[in-house]
Coordinates of C-alpha atoms and ligand atoms in Angstrom, one line a residue:
M166 CA 0.0 0.0 0.0
D167 CA 1.2 3.4 -0.9
L168 CA -0.1 7.0 -0.9
Q169 CA -0.6 6.9 -4.6
T170 CA -2.9 3.9 -4.5
V171 CA -4.8 5.3 -1.6
D172 CA -5.3 8.8 -3.1
K173 CA -6.3 7.4 -6.5
Y174 CA -9.1 5.4 -4.8
I175 CA -10.2 8.4 -2.7
N176 CA -10.3 10.7 -5.7
A177 CA -12.3 8.2 -7.8
N178 CA -14.8 7.7 -4.9
K179 CA -15.0 10.8 -2.8
D180 CA -18.4 12.0 -4.1
R181 CA -19.9 8.6 -3.2
F182 CA -18.1 8.7 0.2
L183 CA -19.8 12.1 0.9
D184 CA -23.1 11.0 -0.4
E185 CA -23.1 7.9 1.8
L186 CA -22.3 10.0 4.9
I187 CA -25.0 12.5 4.0
D188 CA -27.6 9.7 3.9
L189 CA -26.5 8.5 7.3
L190 CA -26.7 12.0 8.7
K191 CA -30.2 12.4 7.5
V192 CA -31.4 9.9 10.1
P193 CA -32.0 11.7 13.5
S194 CA -30.5 9.0 15.7
I195 CA -30.9 10.9 19.0
S196 CA -30.4 8.4 21.8
A197 CA -31.5 10.7 24.6
D198 CA -34.9 11.3 23.3
P199 CA -37.4 8.3 23.1
A200 CA -39.4 10.1 20.4
F201 CA -36.5 9.2 18.0
S202 CA -36.3 5.6 19.0
K203 CA -37.3 4.2 15.6
D204 CA -34.6 6.4 13.9
V205 CA -32.0 5.1 16.2
F206 CA -32.9 1.5 15.3
R207 CA -33.1 2.3 11.7
T208 CA -29.6 3.8 11.7
A209 CA -28.2 0.4 13.1
E210 CA -29.9 -1.4 10.2
L211 CA -28.6 1.1 7.7
L212 CA -25.0 0.7 9.0
K213 CA -25.4 -3.1 8.9
G214 CA -26.1 -2.8 5.2
R215 CA -23.1 -0.6 4.7
L216 CA -20.8 -3.0 6.3
E217 CA -22.1 -6.0 4.3
E218 CA -21.8 -3.9 1.1
I219 CA -18.0 -3.5 1.6
G220 CA -17.5 -7.2 2.4
I221 CA -17.6 -7.3 6.2
E222 CA -18.7 -10.7 7.4
N223 CA -21.0 -12.0 10.2
V224 CA -22.6 -8.5 10.4
E225 CA -25.3 -8.4 13.1
V226 CA -27.5 -5.9 14.7
C227 CA -27.1 -7.1 18.3
Q228 CA -30.1 -6.1 20.3
T229 CA -29.6 -5.1 23.9
A230 CA -31.9 -3.7 26.6
G231 CA -31.5 -0.4 24.9
Y232 CA -30.2 0.5 21.5
P233 CA -28.4 -2.2 19.4
I234 CA -24.8 -2.6 18.7
V235 CA -23.7 -3.2 15.1
Y236 CA -21.1 -5.8 14.9
G237 CA -19.2 -7.3 12.0
E238 CA -15.8 -8.7 11.2
K239 CA -13.4 -9.6 8.5
I240 CA -10.8 -12.1 9.5
V241 CA -8.2 -12.4 6.7
D242 CA -5.7 -14.5 8.7
P243 CA -5.9 -15.3 12.4
S244 CA -2.1 -14.9 12.6
L245 CA -2.4 -11.2 11.8
P246 CA -3.1 -8.5 14.4
T247 CA -6.7 -7.7 14.9
V248 CA -8.1 -4.2 15.1
L249 CA -11.3 -3.6 17.1
V250 CA -13.0 -0.5 15.7
Y251 CA -15.3 1.3 18.1
G252 CA -17.5 4.3 17.2
H253 CA -21.1 5.4 17.8
Y254 CA -24.0 6.1 15.5
D255 CA -26.2 7.9 18.0
V256 CA -26.0 11.7 18.2
Q257 CA -26.8 14.5 20.7
P258 CA -30.1 16.3 20.6
P259 CA -29.9 19.2 18.2
D260 CA -31.6 21.8 20.3
P261 CA -31.7 24.8 20.5
L262 CA -33.1 24.4 16.9
D263 CA -33.5 28.1 16.2
L264 CA -29.7 28.6 16.4
W265 CA -29.0 26.3 13.4
D266 CA -28.4 28.0 10.1
S267 CA -29.8 24.9 8.3
P268 CA -31.9 22.0 9.8
P269 CA -29.7 19.6 11.7
F270 CA -30.9 16.5 9.9
E271 CA -30.8 18.0 6.4
P272 CA -27.1 18.0 5.8
V273 CA -25.6 20.7 3.6
I274 CA -22.1 21.4 2.3
K275 CA -20.9 24.9 2.9
D276 CA -17.3 26.1 2.8
E277 CA -15.9 22.6 2.3
K278 CA -17.7 21.4 5.5
I279 CA -20.7 19.2 6.0
Y280 CA -23.2 20.7 8.4
A281 CA -25.5 18.4 10.3
R282 CA -25.8 16.9 13.8
G283 CA -23.5 14.0 14.1
A284 CA -21.3 15.2 11.1
C285 CA -18.2 15.0 13.3
D286 CA -19.5 13.4 16.5
D287 CA -19.4 10.6 15.6
K288 CA -21.1 9.5 12.3
G289 CA -18.6 11.3 10.1
Q290 CA -15.6 10.0 12.1
M291 CA -16.9 6.5 12.5
Y292 CA -17.8 6.1 8.8
M293 CA -14.3 7.0 7.8
H294 CA -13.3 3.6 9.1
V295 CA -16.0 1.8 7.0
K296 CA -14.7 3.6 3.9
A297 CA -11.1 3.1 4.7
V298 CA -11.6 -0.7 5.1
E299 CA -13.6 -0.6 1.8
L300 CA -10.5 1.1 0.3
M301 CA -8.1 -1.6 1.5
L302 CA -10.4 -4.4 0.4
Q303 CA -10.7 -2.9 -3.0
T304 CA -7.0 -2.1 -3.5
S305 CA -4.1 -3.9 -1.8
G306 CA -6.1 -6.0 0.7
L307 CA -6.5 -5.8 4.5
P308 CA -3.1 -6.1 6.3
C309 CA -4.8 -6.9 9.6
N310 CA -8.1 -8.4 10.7
V311 CA -10.9 -6.0 11.6
K312 CA -13.8 -6.1 13.9
F313 CA -16.4 -3.4 14.0
M314 CA -18.4 -2.5 17.1
I315 CA -20.5 0.5 16.6
E316 CA -22.9 1.4 19.4
G317 CA -26.1 3.6 19.7
E318 CA -25.9 4.7 23.3
E319 CA -22.6 6.6 23.6
E320 CA -24.2 9.9 24.2
V321 CA -26.3 8.5 27.1
G322 CA -23.7 6.6 28.9
S323 CA -23.1 3.3 27.1
D324 CA -24.8 1.2 29.7
N325 CA -25.7 -1.7 27.5
L326 CA -22.3 -1.7 25.7
E327 CA -20.8 -2.8 29.0
V328 CA -23.2 -5.7 29.2
F329 CA -22.4 -6.6 25.6
V330 CA -18.7 -6.5 26.1
K331 CA -18.8 -8.7 29.1
A332 CA -20.9 -11.2 27.3
N333 CA -18.8 -11.3 24.1
K334 CA -15.2 -11.4 25.3
E335 CA -14.3 -14.2 22.9
R336 CA -15.9 -12.5 19.9
L337 CA -14.2 -9.2 20.7
K338 CA -10.7 -10.7 21.0
A339 CA -8.3 -8.2 19.4
D340 CA -5.0 -6.6 19.8
L341 CA -6.2 -3.0 20.4
V342 CA -9.2 -0.7 20.0
L343 CA -9.1 2.0 17.2
I344 CA -11.4 5.0 17.8
S345 CA -11.9 8.2 15.9
D346 CA -14.2 10.2 18.2
T347 CA -11.8 13.0 19.3
G348 CA -10.1 15.8 17.7
M349 CA -6.7 17.1 16.6
I350 CA -5.0 20.5 17.0
A351 CA -5.5 21.9 13.5
N352 CA -5.6 20.6 9.9
D353 CA -2.0 21.4 9.6
I354 CA -1.0 20.3 13.1
P355 CA -1.8 16.7 13.5
S356 CA -2.1 15.4 17.1
I357 CA -3.1 12.1 18.7
T358 CA -5.3 12.2 21.8
V359 CA -3.5 10.3 24.7
G360 CA -5.9 11.1 27.5
L361 CA -9.6 11.5 28.2
R362 CA -11.1 12.9 31.3
G363 CA -13.7 11.0 33.4
L364 CA -17.0 12.2 34.3
S365 CA -19.3 12.4 37.4
Y366 CA -22.8 13.8 36.8
L367 CA -25.5 14.6 39.3
E368 CA -28.8 16.5 39.5
I369 CA -29.9 18.5 42.5
E370 CA -33.4 19.5 43.7
V371 CA -33.8 22.1 46.3
T372 CA -37.2 22.4 48.0
G373 CA -38.3 25.4 50.1
P374 CA -42.0 26.0 51.1
K375 CA -44.5 23.4 49.9
R376 CA -46.0 25.7 47.4
D377 CA -45.0 28.8 45.4
L378 CA -45.6 31.9 47.4
H379 CA -46.3 35.6 46.9
S380 CA -42.9 37.2 47.1
G381 CA -44.2 40.2 48.8
L382 CA -46.2 38.5 51.5
Y383 CA -43.4 35.9 52.3
G384 CA -40.2 37.3 50.6
G385 CA -37.4 38.0 53.1
A386 CA -38.8 35.6 55.7
V387 CA -38.8 32.3 53.8
G388 CA -35.8 30.6 52.3
N389 CA -36.0 31.0 48.5
P390 CA -34.7 27.8 46.9
I391 CA -33.3 29.5 43.8
N392 CA -31.3 32.0 46.0
I393 CA -30.1 29.2 48.2
L394 CA -29.2 26.9 45.2
C395 CA -27.1 29.8 43.8
D396 CA -25.4 30.4 47.1
M397 CA -24.6 26.7 47.3
I398 CA -23.3 26.5 43.8
A399 CA -21.2 29.7 44.2
S400 CA -19.6 28.1 47.3
L401 CA -18.3 25.2 45.2
H402 CA -15.4 27.2 43.9
D403 CA -13.0 29.3 45.9
E404 CA -11.4 32.6 45.0
N405 CA -8.6 30.7 43.0
K406 CA -11.3 28.8 41.1
R407 CA -10.4 25.6 42.8
I408 CA -13.1 23.2 43.7
N409 CA -14.1 23.8 47.3
I410 CA -15.2 20.4 48.3
P411 CA -13.0 18.7 51.0
G412 CA -11.2 15.7 49.5
F413 CA -12.1 16.5 45.9
Y414 CA -8.5 16.6 44.7
N415 CA -7.2 13.9 46.9
D416 CA -6.7 11.3 44.2
A417 CA -6.2 13.6 41.3
N418 CA -2.9 12.9 39.7
E419 CA -0.7 15.9 39.2
V420 CA 1.1 16.1 35.8
S421 CA 4.9 16.5 36.3
A422 CA 6.7 19.7 35.6
E423 CA 8.5 18.0 32.7
D424 CA 5.3 16.8 31.1
R425 CA 3.6 20.2 31.5
A426 CA 6.6 21.8 29.8
E427 CA 6.3 19.3 27.0
M428 CA 2.5 20.0 26.7
A429 CA 3.2 23.7 26.6
K430 CA 5.1 23.2 23.4
A431 CA 1.9 22.3 21.5
P432 CA 0.9 25.3 19.4
F433 CA -2.0 27.2 21.1
S434 CA -3.2 30.7 20.7
E435 CA -5.1 32.3 23.6
E436 CA -6.1 35.1 21.4
E437 CA -7.6 32.8 18.7
Y438 CA -9.3 30.8 21.4
K439 CA -10.9 33.9 22.8
A440 CA -11.8 35.2 19.4
D441 CA -13.5 31.9 18.4
L442 CA -15.7 32.0 21.5
D443 CA -16.2 35.7 21.5
I444 CA -15.0 36.1 25.1
N445 CA -12.8 38.8 26.5
A446 CA -11.0 36.7 28.9
T447 CA -10.6 33.0 29.8
H448 CA -11.4 31.8 33.3
G449 CA -10.2 29.0 35.5
E450 CA -8.0 27.5 38.2
A451 CA -5.1 29.7 39.3
G452 CA -1.7 28.4 38.3
Y453 CA -2.7 26.5 35.1
S454 CA -2.8 27.5 31.5
T455 CA -6.0 27.5 29.4
L456 CA -5.0 24.2 27.7
E457 CA -4.2 22.6 31.1
R458 CA -7.4 23.7 32.6
A459 CA -9.3 22.1 29.8
T460 CA -7.4 18.8 29.8
I461 CA -5.3 17.7 32.9
R462 CA -7.3 19.4 35.6
P463 CA -10.7 18.3 37.1
T464 CA -13.7 20.7 36.9
L465 CA -17.1 21.2 38.2
D466 CA -19.7 22.9 36.0
V467 CA -23.4 23.7 36.1
N468 CA -24.9 22.3 33.0
G469 CA -28.4 23.6 33.5
I470 CA -30.4 25.4 36.2
W471 CA -34.1 26.1 36.4
G472 CA -37.0 27.0 38.7
G473 CA -39.5 29.7 39.3
Y474 CA -41.1 31.9 36.7
T475 CA -39.4 32.2 33.4
G476 CA -42.2 33.2 31.1
E477 CA -43.0 36.6 29.6
G478 CA -43.1 39.7 31.7
A479 CA -42.8 39.6 35.5
K480 CA -44.5 37.4 38.1
T481 CA -43.7 38.0 41.7
V482 CA -43.2 34.6 43.1
L483 CA -41.1 32.9 45.7
P484 CA -40.8 29.4 44.2
S485 CA -41.1 26.2 46.0
K486 CA -38.4 24.4 44.0
A487 CA -35.0 25.0 42.2
Y488 CA -33.0 22.5 40.2
A489 CA -29.5 22.2 38.7
K490 CA -27.5 19.6 36.7
L491 CA -23.9 19.4 37.7
S492 CA -21.0 17.6 36.1
C493 CA -17.4 17.1 37.1
R494 CA -14.7 16.2 34.6
L495 CA -12.2 13.9 36.3
V496 CA -8.5 13.2 35.8
P497 CA -6.5 10.0 36.2
G498 CA -6.5 8.9 39.8
Q499 CA -10.0 10.1 40.5
D500 CA -12.8 7.6 40.7
P501 CA -16.2 8.7 39.4
D502 CA -18.2 6.8 42.1
R503 CA -16.3 8.3 44.9
I504 CA -16.5 11.9 43.4
T505 CA -20.2 11.5 42.9
N506 CA -20.6 10.4 46.5
L507 CA -18.4 13.2 47.8
V508 CA -20.3 15.9 45.8
Q509 CA -23.6 14.4 46.9
N510 CA -22.8 14.4 50.5
H511 CA -21.3 17.8 50.4
L512 CA -24.3 19.3 48.8
V513 CA -26.5 17.8 51.5
A514 CA -24.2 19.0 54.2
I515 CA -24.1 22.6 53.0
A516 CA -27.8 23.1 52.5
P517 CA -29.2 25.4 55.1
P518 CA -32.1 24.1 57.4
S519 CA -34.6 26.3 55.5
V520 CA -34.5 23.9 52.5
K521 CA -34.7 20.3 51.8
V522 CA -32.1 18.9 49.2
K523 CA -32.3 15.7 47.0
V524 CA -29.3 14.8 44.9
R525 CA -29.6 12.2 42.1
P526 CA -26.5 10.7 40.6
H527 CA -26.5 10.1 36.8
H528 CA -23.9 8.1 34.7
G529 CA -20.2 8.5 35.2
G530 CA -17.1 7.4 33.6
L531 CA -13.4 6.7 34.3
P532 CA -10.6 8.8 32.9
Y533 CA -8.1 7.1 30.5
L534 CA -4.5 7.5 29.4
T535 CA -3.1 5.9 26.2
P536 CA 0.6 4.9 26.6
T537 CA 2.8 6.3 23.7
D538 CA 5.2 3.3 23.9
F539 CA 3.0 0.6 22.4
T540 CA 2.7 -0.5 18.8
G541 CA -0.9 0.8 18.4
Y542 CA 0.2 4.4 19.2
Q543 CA 3.3 4.1 17.1
A544 CA 1.3 2.8 14.1
A545 CA -1.0 5.8 14.4
H546 CA 1.9 8.2 14.8
K547 CA 3.6 6.9 11.7
A548 CA 0.3 6.8 9.7
M549 CA -0.4 10.5 10.5
E550 CA 3.3 11.4 9.7
T551 CA 2.8 9.8 6.2
T552 CA -0.4 11.5 5.4
F553 CA 0.1 14.9 7.0
G554 CA 3.8 15.1 6.1
K555 CA 4.6 15.9 9.8
A556 CA 4.7 14.1 13.0
P557 CA 1.7 14.3 15.2
I558 CA 1.8 15.7 18.7
P559 CA 0.5 13.6 21.6
M560 CA -2.2 15.6 23.3
R561 CA -4.5 15.1 26.3
G562 CA -8.2 15.7 25.6
G563 CA -10.8 17.2 27.8
G564 CA -13.8 15.2 26.8
S565 CA -14.9 11.8 28.0
I566 CA -15.5 8.4 26.4
P567 CA -16.3 6.4 29.5
I568 CA -16.3 3.1 27.6
V569 CA -12.6 3.3 26.8
A570 CA -11.5 2.5 30.4
M571 CA -14.0 -0.4 30.3
F572 CA -12.3 -1.9 27.2
E573 CA -9.1 -2.1 29.2
Q574 CA -10.8 -3.6 32.3
E575 CA -12.9 -6.1 30.5
L576 CA -11.0 -7.0 27.3
G577 CA -7.4 -6.0 28.4
L578 CA -7.1 -3.8 25.4
K579 CA -5.6 -0.3 25.0
S580 CA -7.3 2.2 22.8
V581 CA -5.7 4.4 20.2
L582 CA -7.6 7.7 19.9
M583 CA -6.9 8.8 16.3
G584 CA -9.5 11.6 15.9
F585 CA -9.7 14.0 13.0
G586 CA -12.2 16.5 14.3
L587 CA -11.4 20.1 15.4
D588 CA -12.5 21.8 18.6
T589 CA -14.3 24.4 16.4
D590 CA -16.5 21.7 14.7
A591 CA -19.2 22.7 17.2
I592 CA -19.9 19.1 18.4
H593 CA -23.0 19.0 20.7
S594 CA -23.7 22.6 19.6
P595 CA -25.9 24.2 16.9
N596 CA -24.3 24.1 13.4
E597 CA -22.1 21.1 14.1
H598 CA -19.9 20.4 11.1
Y599 CA -17.1 18.3 9.9
G600 CA -14.5 19.3 7.2
I601 CA -14.4 17.4 4.0
F602 CA -10.7 17.7 4.3
N603 CA -10.9 16.0 7.8
Y604 CA -13.2 13.2 6.5
L605 CA -11.1 12.3 3.6
K606 CA -7.9 12.7 5.6
G607 CA -9.2 10.1 8.0
I608 CA -10.0 7.7 5.2
Q609 CA -6.5 8.3 3.8
T610 CA -4.7 7.8 7.1
I611 CA -6.5 4.8 8.5
P612 CA -5.1 2.3 5.9
F613 CA -1.6 3.3 6.9
F614 CA -2.5 2.6 10.5
Y615 CA -3.3 -1.0 9.4
K616 CA -0.2 -1.3 7.3
N617 CA 2.1 0.0 10.2
L618 CA 0.4 -2.2 12.8
A619 CA 1.0 -5.2 10.6
E620 CA 4.6 -4.3 10.1
L621 CA 5.3 -3.4 13.8
S622 CA 3.7 -6.5 15.2
Ligands
BES249 N1 -16.8 12.2 21.2 C1 -17.2 12.8 22.5 C2 -16.0 12.9 23.4 C3 -14.9 13.8 23.0 C4 -14.9 14.7 22.1 C5 -13.6 13.5 23.6 C6 -13.8 15.5 21.8 C7 -12.5 14.2 23.3 C8 -12.6 15.2 22.3 C9 -18.3 11.9 23.0 O1 -19.3 11.6 22.1 C10 -18.9 12.7 24.2 O2 -19.6 13.6 23.9 N2 -18.8 12.2 25.4 C11 -19.6 12.8 26.5 C12 -19.7 11.8 27.6 C13 -20.9 10.9 27.5 C14 -21.0 10.1 28.8 C15 -22.2 11.7 27.3 C16 -18.8 13.9 27.0 O3 -17.6 14.0 26.9 O4 -19.5 14.9 27.5
MN250 MN1 -18.5 11.0 20.3
MN251 MN1 -20.6 13.4 21.9

């Protein structure tokens, strides 16, 4: 396999590659919203057909207690290394809809980018693998065995994937997991994600008086649950923007000064970062850079807060209830269950006697680190070097893919996070998009990963 062969196949087929992705993006496979359940199932069937079409064998839509997992494999020679490709075909809800320039499930190409929910996260990135395997099968052949495992519940916590993995250890035997569900620094600055943060997510309900009250008759004398929830949330960070919960940082591994110095060499422009987000200043834990705050440090954020009157005009009311959803991003060393408990107990402990507090934990996930000294990482490094013409930079990512730590626990497999998205692709936001350059770059790079893996093993 060489660049010329790969590029020739991509050039001859790129319009079809785009059309096929566009078809996939038209199906609103929103796993969080039961109203779209049929569409999620339909996406799994569509994908099954696409895998069969390119010559993948034993393709199966594996039913679970939730949305199915699409599995398929091509074993060319049991003595060759086996790549387990993981990705997800479910997407985040598209709301707020009015902020989209074009409807989220009617993909359009504008400025060399495909705009649609899921374009980057993760249909576009996942489908690169299907097309790259097609390319290899149609040209010089597959240099490794491949197993596809594409799930439909990543955006809601992957609960049933865990059950599937535990029940299918034999079928999933492989040498490593290959995933494109992360990003890189820039189109001319390739990088490979070597770390993911973990996650702890909870919801809090604060109850004051048993009914909404007239804020004139009672205001000042009765604890207002919204005021109190705001006080409680404000107390969760200190003046240095450190999380003010005793024990929160106990197990959080610090990155060494040498590694931080290495990280700081990655190109990053604070000015461009601010301009992209239209903010005048960044904000975060004292003593850390913007990039460090967003990758190697734990966080606590309010994801949503509601209660009281939010309709037109003014209504003078002292509400009975207030709610918020909170998430913590976790770093290696921290355990999501322990942090969830800690935050839960802390919130209960700091609530004043004038209100009652209920805290409900949601899904969590462990952080993950990919070692750079194993053949999988080296195969990815060399592949990107070939197709970008420069060596990729190892980079810690701020997001979470909770299932990655589980692959290591249950299957003993390390994951290579070779993503082609950009932070500016607006994943989970209105106007999500994926560059055509990035989509084709992925299809071009993946065959070299297989080639290198076979050679290095
Ligand atoms: N693909 C993302 C995670 C991601 C994106 C990691 C970019 C690194 C760089 C994934 O689909 C995702 O959104 N994960 C969720 C967690 C999940 C439990 C809902 C997240 O990070 O919020
Ligand atoms: Mn994703
Ligand atoms: Mn996502």
